Short mmCIF file of C-alpha atoms in Angstrom, two decimals:
data_model
loop_
_atom_site.label_atom_id
_atom_site.label_comp_id
_atom_site.label_asym_id
_atom_site.label_seq_id
_atom_site.Cartn_x
_atom_site.Cartn_y
_atom_site.Cartn_z
CA LEU A 16 94.39 116.42 91.57
CA ASN A 17 92.37 119.03 93.21
CA THR A 18 93.63 121.86 90.68
CA VAL A 19 93.53 122.11 87.10
CA ARG A 20 94.44 125.19 85.18
CA TYR A 21 93.44 126.13 81.95
CA ILE A 22 94.74 128.55 79.61
CA LEU A 23 92.03 130.09 77.45
CA PHE A 24 93.03 131.66 74.19
CA ALA A 25 90.70 134.30 72.69
CA GLU A 26 90.87 136.39 69.65
CA MET A 27 90.64 140.07 71.20
CA ALA A 28 90.20 142.31 68.23
CA GLU A 29 87.75 144.59 69.70
CA LEU A 30 89.67 144.82 72.89
CA ALA A 31 92.59 145.65 70.95
CA ASP A 32 91.14 148.41 68.84
CA ALA A 33 90.17 150.04 72.40
CA HIS A 34 93.22 149.48 74.42
CA GLY A 35 95.97 148.45 72.08
CA SER A 36 97.25 145.37 70.80
CA GLY A 37 97.49 142.24 73.35
CA PRO A 38 100.85 140.52 74.87
CA CYS A 39 103.69 140.72 72.16
CA GLY A 40 101.92 142.87 70.08
CA SER A 41 99.22 140.62 69.14
CA ASP A 42 95.42 140.54 69.12
CA THR A 43 95.12 137.31 70.86
CA MET A 44 95.10 137.21 75.17
CA ARG A 45 96.14 134.46 77.08
CA VAL A 46 94.03 133.95 80.22
CA GLN A 47 94.77 131.25 82.97
CA VAL A 48 92.32 130.38 85.11
CA PRO A 49 92.84 128.13 88.33
CA LEU A 50 89.91 125.91 89.17
CA SER A 51 88.83 123.40 91.58
CA ALA A 52 88.68 120.04 89.55
CA SER A 53 86.00 118.81 92.44
CA HIS A 54 83.66 121.00 90.79
CA GLY A 55 82.55 119.89 87.51
CA GLY A 56 80.02 122.75 86.80
CA ASP A 57 82.98 125.26 87.43
CA ARG A 58 84.81 123.91 84.04
CA LYS A 59 81.86 124.96 81.89
CA VAL A 60 81.94 128.28 83.66
CA ALA A 61 85.67 129.06 83.19
CA ALA A 62 85.25 127.95 79.67
CA PHE A 63 82.76 130.92 79.30
CA VAL A 64 85.02 133.47 81.11
CA VAL A 65 86.29 134.90 77.91
CA SER A 66 82.65 134.45 76.09
CA GLU A 67 81.09 136.65 78.78
CA LYS A 68 83.82 139.19 79.37
CA TYR A 69 84.96 139.72 75.48
CA ASN A 70 81.90 138.37 73.79
CA THR A 71 83.77 135.72 72.00
CA LYS A 72 84.43 132.22 72.55
CA PRO A 73 87.76 130.58 73.32
CA ASP A 74 89.84 129.77 70.03
CA MET A 75 91.42 127.09 72.17
CA VAL A 76 91.73 125.64 75.67
CA VAL A 77 95.43 124.38 76.56
CA ILE A 78 95.37 121.96 79.72
CA GLU A 79 98.85 122.32 80.97
CA GLY A 80 99.32 119.44 83.38
CA PRO A 81 102.05 118.93 86.31
CA GLN A 82 104.67 117.40 84.23
CA ALA A 83 105.23 120.72 82.53
CA GLY A 84 108.49 122.94 82.85
CA GLY A 85 109.14 125.97 84.48
CA HIS A 86 106.27 127.68 86.86
CA LEU A 87 103.50 125.21 87.55
CA GLY A 88 99.95 125.91 88.40
CA PHE A 89 99.69 123.37 91.23
CA THR A 90 100.73 123.15 94.93
CA ARG A 91 103.93 121.16 95.96
CA GLU A 92 101.23 118.86 97.53
CA GLU A 93 99.32 118.25 94.06
CA LEU A 94 102.53 117.60 92.46
CA ASP A 95 103.53 115.03 94.96
CA SER A 96 100.18 113.13 94.49
CA TYR A 97 100.31 113.17 90.70
CA THR A 98 99.32 109.88 88.89
CA GLN A 99 99.11 109.51 85.14
CA ALA A 100 95.83 107.73 85.69
CA THR A 101 94.26 110.43 87.90
CA TYR A 102 95.40 113.14 85.49
CA ASP A 103 94.02 111.35 82.22
CA GLU A 104 90.57 111.29 83.99
CA GLU A 105 90.77 115.06 84.50
CA ILE A 106 91.53 115.57 81.00
CA LYS A 107 88.71 113.46 79.56
CA SER A 108 86.09 115.32 82.23
CA ILE A 109 87.50 118.77 80.38
CA LEU A 110 87.64 117.49 76.85
CA SER A 111 83.89 116.45 77.43
CA GLN A 112 83.08 120.32 77.82
CA THR A 113 85.20 121.42 75.30
CA LYS A 114 83.70 119.22 72.59
CA GLU A 115 80.44 120.11 73.67
CA MET A 116 81.15 123.79 73.17
CA GLU A 117 83.02 123.00 69.95
CA ILE A 118 86.34 124.38 71.30
CA PRO A 119 89.78 122.60 70.10
CA CYS A 120 91.82 121.26 73.20
CA VAL A 121 95.36 120.75 73.65
CA VAL A 122 97.23 119.01 76.28
CA GLY A 123 100.89 119.92 77.35
CA GLY A 124 103.25 118.89 79.84
CA GLY A 125 105.31 115.86 79.75
CA VAL A 126 104.53 115.22 75.88
CA TYR A 127 108.20 114.19 74.28
CA THR A 128 107.46 111.24 71.76
CA ARG A 129 104.94 110.29 69.62
CA GLN A 130 103.78 107.79 71.63
CA ASP A 131 102.84 110.34 74.25
CA TRP A 132 100.78 112.38 71.48
CA GLU A 133 99.09 109.22 70.43
CA HIS A 134 97.99 108.57 74.02
CA TYR A 135 96.36 112.20 74.59
CA ALA A 136 94.69 111.77 70.99
CA ALA A 137 93.14 108.52 72.31
CA LEU A 138 91.69 110.57 75.07
CA GLY A 139 90.29 112.84 72.62
CA ALA A 140 92.83 115.76 72.44
CA ASP A 141 92.94 117.95 69.60
CA GLY A 142 96.71 118.49 69.65
CA VAL A 143 99.72 118.78 72.20
CA GLN A 144 101.83 121.38 73.26
CA MET A 145 105.69 120.42 73.39
CA ALA A 146 108.60 122.58 74.66
CA THR A 147 111.29 120.43 76.37
CA ARG A 148 111.99 118.37 73.48
CA PHE A 149 112.70 121.19 71.18
CA VAL A 150 115.49 122.59 73.22
CA THR A 151 118.09 120.17 72.27
CA THR A 152 117.69 121.05 68.49
CA GLU A 153 119.88 122.86 66.30
CA GLU A 154 117.54 125.36 65.52
CA CYS A 155 116.80 126.35 69.19
CA ASP A 156 118.63 129.72 69.81
CA ALA A 157 119.77 128.95 73.62
CA SER A 158 123.22 128.88 74.44
CA MET A 159 125.02 125.57 73.84
CA ALA A 160 125.75 125.43 77.66
CA TYR A 161 122.27 125.55 78.38
CA LYS A 162 121.37 122.61 75.97
CA GLN A 163 124.41 120.51 77.41
CA ALA A 164 122.58 120.84 80.54
CA TYR A 165 119.55 119.11 79.35
CA LEU A 166 122.15 116.59 77.96
CA ASP A 167 123.63 115.58 81.16
CA ALA A 168 121.19 115.85 83.17
CA ASP A 169 119.78 112.52 84.90
CA LYS A 170 116.33 112.01 86.17
CA ASP A 171 117.08 112.67 89.84
CA ASP A 172 118.74 116.01 88.65
CA ILE A 173 115.18 117.29 87.69
CA VAL A 174 113.77 118.90 91.16
CA ILE A 175 110.98 121.38 91.98
CA VAL A 176 112.16 124.89 93.19
CA LYS A 177 110.15 127.50 94.87
CA SER A 178 110.22 130.45 92.56
CA PRO A 179 110.74 133.94 93.93
CA VAL A 180 107.47 134.71 92.56
CA GLY A 181 105.56 132.45 95.04
CA MET A 182 105.11 129.28 92.63
CA PRO A 183 106.55 125.78 92.27
CA GLY A 184 108.93 125.66 89.33
CA ARG A 185 110.56 122.39 87.53
CA ALA A 186 114.27 122.98 86.74
CA ILE A 187 117.59 121.19 86.45
CA HIS A 188 119.50 121.29 89.73
CA ASN A 189 122.78 123.26 89.39
CA VAL A 190 125.35 125.28 91.30
CA PHE A 191 123.15 128.35 91.08
CA LEU A 192 120.47 126.06 93.08
CA ASP A 193 122.82 125.12 95.70
CA LYS A 194 124.38 128.79 96.39
CA VAL A 195 120.39 129.95 96.84
CA LYS A 196 120.09 127.03 99.15
CA GLN A 197 123.00 128.20 101.15
CA GLY A 198 121.65 131.70 101.46
CA GLU A 199 123.51 133.58 98.82
CA ARG A 200 121.44 136.37 97.26
CA PHE A 201 121.80 137.43 93.25
CA MET A 202 119.34 140.60 93.41
CA ARG A 203 120.99 143.42 91.29
CA GLY A 204 118.03 145.32 90.85
CA CYS A 205 113.99 144.84 90.38
CA ARG A 206 112.12 144.58 86.87
CA GLN A 207 108.92 144.95 88.51
CA CYS A 208 107.62 142.14 86.34
CA ILE A 209 105.33 140.50 88.79
CA THR A 210 103.61 141.87 92.05
CA THR A 211 103.97 138.49 93.77
CA CYS A 212 107.81 139.14 93.97
CA ASN A 213 109.37 141.05 96.82
CA ALA A 214 112.81 142.21 95.75
CA ALA A 215 113.60 143.23 99.29
CA THR A 216 113.64 139.38 100.24
CA VAL A 217 113.77 137.36 97.48
CA PRO A 218 117.20 135.72 96.75
CA TYR A 219 117.31 136.40 93.04
CA CYS A 220 115.32 138.09 90.06
CA ILE A 221 113.53 135.42 88.15
CA THR A 222 113.80 137.29 84.95
CA GLU A 223 117.66 137.49 85.23
CA ALA A 224 117.95 134.01 86.50
CA LEU A 225 116.34 132.64 83.40
CA ILE A 226 118.20 135.06 81.15
CA ASN A 227 121.51 134.01 82.56
CA ALA A 228 120.91 130.48 82.02
CA VAL A 229 119.71 130.60 78.33
CA GLU A 230 122.76 132.82 77.52
CA GLY A 231 124.99 130.14 79.39
CA ARG A 232 125.91 131.57 82.44
CA LEU A 233 124.48 128.39 84.54
CA ASP A 234 126.43 129.72 87.61
CA GLU A 235 123.91 132.31 88.12
CA GLY A 236 121.10 130.74 86.17
CA LEU A 237 118.11 128.96 86.95
CA ILE A 238 117.39 126.27 84.23
CA PHE A 239 113.59 125.50 83.60
CA CYS A 240 112.89 122.24 81.87
CA GLY A 241 109.90 119.56 81.67
CA THR A 242 109.77 116.30 83.65
CA ASN A 243 111.26 114.77 80.48
CA ALA A 244 114.48 116.73 80.19
CA TYR A 245 116.66 114.01 81.14
CA ARG A 246 115.55 111.82 78.06
CA SER A 247 117.54 114.18 75.84
CA ASP A 248 120.64 112.60 74.50
CA HIS A 249 121.78 114.39 71.46
CA ILE A 250 121.27 117.54 69.41
CA GLU A 251 118.67 117.04 66.62
CA ARG A 252 116.91 118.95 64.13
CA VAL A 253 113.24 120.45 64.33
CA ALA A 254 112.40 118.78 61.00
CA ASP A 255 113.15 115.58 62.49
CA ILE A 256 111.10 115.75 65.27
CA MET A 257 108.04 116.74 63.05
CA GLU A 258 108.57 114.05 60.81
CA GLU A 259 107.96 111.62 63.94
CA PHE A 260 104.98 113.18 64.69
CA ALA A 261 103.71 113.25 61.27
#
């Protein structure tokens, strides 16, 4: 892979004092840094981005890979050329840097079972980030229609779409995507949530489409998911998932 996207989390107490709290009212800042995997030195530089700018070391590095759901930090070509073996080598290379700097490192994207966790733990990861598995739980507050879309999905139903924000994204194929492909527009105003989206030309508002989906209006909703969403076959409890990973 030519690109790896790091998500660096750093405690921003001083910045919060000066400029108000961080995203969502917290004092933690999330920074995404796209890097060329072919330049090994860049990895170490990236890990110091937060250190140099805010005088603190990242609390955690999350490696979010090409099997993740929603918007992806990869080009379509990189997604098509992905192999687990290549990705594992990238993870080990990054881990060698984070361990040297004593920064915990978590792997996300495609983690669905304890076996997945054990695979990344064997590579040296300190933990995993998991989302898709929790959608089809009793505790998830998404509509039942949204959860049912996961339960009904086959592997071939999970597709890569071009988001209005200009990035590829992974979603479950549905009627909404067919309508968009046929040229139908769903724009009903712009929330101005991201500068890369041109409200005059895009077929739909990404924020509205995601809200529609999670609230059950699937005919006008984009159903983001991870690559393993098709493996969902029943509604389970969060406690049972955590017990599996314990």
